[in-house]
């Protein structure tokens, strides 16, 4: 007969494999401190951008409200070359995001049909 220790070890390995297959995990590329540094850089970059935008808006003053700048608001950019987009999903992700994916696909299909 098979010993109890062997059966217990196989059971533990089976449970670990089952849990690993059911979880959606990833191996972190960056350490926690590196992620914090990158987030801090993004925050300071965002603060600098908002300050520069605020200064520009103050300099422009009422120009934006009174005078048109010549830009067309209804301008649409169309791609002339074919483009391909790929998405990989497992069945769980597809179940979770099915409505969003269907909405995006129908929007794209309708826009291509309208273009023809």
PDB file of N, CA, C and O in Angstrom, residues 12 16 43 63 65 77 84-85 88-90 93 97 101 106 109:
ATOM      1  N   UNK A  12      -1.524  17.646  -1.229  1.00  0.00           N
ATOM      2  CA  UNK A  12      -1.078  19.036  -1.090  1.00  0.00           C
ATOM      3  C   UNK A  12      -0.645  19.581  -2.448  1.00  0.00           C
ATOM      4  O   UNK A  12      -0.983  20.725  -2.818  1.00  0.00           O
ATOM      5  N   UNK A  16      -2.453  22.677  -4.400  1.00  0.00           N
ATOM      6  CA  UNK A  16      -1.657  23.842  -4.806  1.00  0.00           C
ATOM      7  C   UNK A  16      -1.789  24.080  -6.308  1.00  0.00           C
ATOM      8  O   UNK A  16      -1.929  25.223  -6.758  1.00  0.00           O
ATOM      9  N   UNK A  43       3.182  61.652 -10.243  1.00  0.00           N
ATOM     10  CA  UNK A  43       2.453  62.704  -9.523  1.00  0.00           C
ATOM     11  C   UNK A  43       3.104  64.065  -9.737  1.00  0.00           C
ATOM     12  O   UNK A  43       2.420  65.050  -9.993  1.00  0.00           O
ATOM     13  N   UNK A  63      -9.261  85.105 -24.487  1.00  0.00           N
ATOM     14  CA  UNK A  63      -9.071  84.807 -25.896  1.00  0.00           C
ATOM     15  C   UNK A  63      -9.785  83.518 -26.290  1.00  0.00           C
ATOM     16  O   UNK A  63     -10.395  83.434 -27.346  1.00  0.00           O
ATOM     17  N   UNK A  65     -12.459  82.248 -25.080  1.00  0.00           N
ATOM     18  CA  UNK A  65     -13.904  82.355 -25.078  1.00  0.00           C
ATOM     19  C   UNK A  65     -14.428  83.225 -26.213  1.00  0.00           C
ATOM     20  O   UNK A  65     -15.507  82.976 -26.733  1.00  0.00           O
ATOM     21  N   UNK A  77     -10.352  62.172 -37.737  1.00  0.00           N
ATOM     22  CA  UNK A  77      -9.151  61.612 -38.341  1.00  0.00           C
ATOM     23  C   UNK A  77      -9.455  60.189 -38.768  1.00  0.00           C
ATOM     24  O   UNK A  77      -9.884  59.370 -37.966  1.00  0.00           O
ATOM     25  N   UNK A  84      -4.827  46.245 -37.329  1.00  0.00           N
ATOM     26  CA  UNK A  84      -5.269  45.027 -36.653  1.00  0.00           C
ATOM     27  C   UNK A  84      -5.040  45.175 -35.155  1.00  0.00           C
ATOM     28  O   UNK A  84      -3.994  45.636 -34.724  1.00  0.00           O
ATOM     29  N   UNK A  85      -6.040  44.783 -34.383  1.00  0.00           N
ATOM     30  CA  UNK A  85      -5.946  44.840 -32.934  1.00  0.00           C
ATOM     31  C   UNK A  85      -6.201  43.439 -32.400  1.00  0.00           C
ATOM     32  O   UNK A  85      -7.156  42.784 -32.810  1.00  0.00           O
ATOM     33  N   UNK A  88      -6.239  39.022 -25.994  1.00  0.00           N
ATOM     34  CA  UNK A  88      -6.229  37.668 -25.458  1.00  0.00           C
ATOM     35  C   UNK A  88      -6.971  37.664 -24.135  1.00  0.00           C
ATOM     36  O   UNK A  88      -6.688  38.466 -23.259  1.00  0.00           O
ATOM     37  N   UNK A  89      -7.924  36.760 -24.018  1.00  0.00           N
ATOM     38  CA  UNK A  89      -8.707  36.631 -22.789  1.00  0.00           C
ATOM     39  C   UNK A  89      -8.936  35.168 -22.499  1.00  0.00           C
ATOM     40  O   UNK A  89      -9.098  34.371 -23.419  1.00  0.00           O
ATOM     41  N   UNK A  90      -8.957  34.853 -21.212  1.00  0.00           N
ATOM     42  CA  UNK A  90      -9.381  33.504 -20.861  1.00  0.00           C
ATOM     43  C   UNK A  90     -10.893  33.519 -20.675  1.00  0.00           C
ATOM     44  O   UNK A  90     -11.546  34.560 -20.767  1.00  0.00           O
ATOM     45  N   UNK A  93     -12.265  35.909 -17.941  1.00  0.00           N
ATOM     46  CA  UNK A  93     -12.225  37.316 -18.314  1.00  0.00           C
ATOM     47  C   UNK A  93     -13.284  37.638 -19.359  1.00  0.00           C
ATOM     48  O   UNK A  93     -13.898  38.698 -19.325  1.00  0.00           O
ATOM     49  N   UNK A  97     -16.071  40.529 -18.940  1.00  0.00           N
ATOM     50  CA  UNK A  97     -16.062  41.724 -19.780  1.00  0.00           C
ATOM     51  C   UNK A  97     -16.842  41.532 -21.084  1.00  0.00           C
ATOM     52  O   UNK A  97     -16.660  42.279 -22.023  1.00  0.00           O
ATOM     53  N   UNK A 101     -16.879  44.113 -24.406  1.00  0.00           N
ATOM     54  CA  UNK A 101     -16.277  43.669 -25.668  1.00  0.00           C
ATOM     55  C   UNK A 101     -17.313  43.687 -26.792  1.00  0.00           C
ATOM     56  O   UNK A 101     -17.025  44.131 -27.898  1.00  0.00           O
ATOM     57  N   UNK A 106     -19.341  45.958 -31.758  1.00  0.00           N
ATOM     58  CA  UNK A 106     -20.472  46.472 -32.539  1.00  0.00           C
ATOM     59  C   UNK A 106     -20.211  47.903 -32.996  1.00  0.00           C
ATOM     60  O   UNK A 106     -20.547  48.276 -34.123  1.00  0.00           O
ATOM     61  N   UNK A 109     -17.721  47.667 -35.890  1.00  0.00           N
ATOM     62  CA  UNK A 109     -18.373  47.128 -37.084  1.00  0.00           C
ATOM     63  C   UNK A 109     -19.318  48.142 -37.710  1.00  0.00           C
ATOM     64  O   UNK A 109     -19.373  48.274 -38.940  1.00  0.00           O
TER      65      UNK A 109
END
